[in-house]
């Protein structure tokens, strides 16, 4: 079964300095029909105004992934990491027993556009940790590139969760198929462009929620950038 969720049906919060779209219930947006999908808990599409950002705040027992689309995200945390996250990089922070961090856009006149992703961990109470890796566009062109996984396979960042995240760029005749094992779910988030997912048309910001499907088939893309999640049920 494939359920299509349109971009405009997401939750939305405009704080002036932050314009955010919520795929699942988050902060002031609550929808009991959309509390997560499998162990995927949060996808927030955030746009941070120049010179602003998230002040120091805490997390625990959550796998947090940042996927920057444009601009740059400045990260600082209680583990001693001070990093800039440009487009093409994937950052993973395992909150574990607890971590404090901040995220800012220090650029003048340039918005930072990124996806904040939370996945429920399969182990709790671990020491917090941080990882950041670059995945060039060439690695994602016309295929699904593994960017996060439980075992760090194919150079992906390692998450403490029963989930694998793929990123891809598709245009024209480019296509890909990802098998989904029995008893698992998949989630497709189209970042931009248009794309066919198992024959369904998606536009930027749309999502496809898949349950009891044997594969995810991507085709007919036009300037499409997409994330595909293989998730525990």
mmCIF file of C-alpha atoms in Angstrom, residues 140-143 169-176 195 218-221 223-224:
data_model
loop_
_atom_site.group_PDB
_atom_site.id
_atom_site.type_symbol
_atom_site.label_atom_id
_atom_site.label_comp_id
_atom_site.label_asym_id
_atom_site.label_seq_id
_atom_site.Cartn_x
_atom_site.Cartn_y
_atom_site.Cartn_z
ATOM 1 C CA UNK A 140 23.740 10.221 -6.196
ATOM 2 C CA UNK A 141 23.151 10.848 -9.894
ATOM 3 C CA UNK A 142 20.671 8.332 -11.305
ATOM 4 C CA UNK A 143 20.957 6.034 -8.300
ATOM 5 C CA UNK A 169 19.200 12.656 -7.988
ATOM 6 C CA UNK A 170 16.990 11.738 -10.949
ATOM 7 C CA UNK A 171 16.249 13.344 -14.284
ATOM 8 C CA UNK A 172 14.794 12.057 -17.537
ATOM 9 C CA UNK A 173 15.369 8.352 -18.131
ATOM 10 C CA UNK A 174 17.296 7.821 -14.877
ATOM 11 C CA UNK A 175 15.607 5.235 -12.641
ATOM 12 C CA UNK A 176 16.276 3.065 -9.594
ATOM 13 C CA UNK A 195 9.298 12.087 -9.631
ATOM 14 C CA UNK A 218 11.743 5.655 -8.892
ATOM 15 C CA UNK A 219 11.399 6.908 -12.473
ATOM 16 C CA UNK A 220 10.370 9.835 -14.657
ATOM 17 C CA UNK A 221 12.243 12.426 -12.644
ATOM 18 C CA UNK A 223 15.342 17.840 -11.491
ATOM 19 C CA UNK A 224 14.423 15.487 -8.638
#
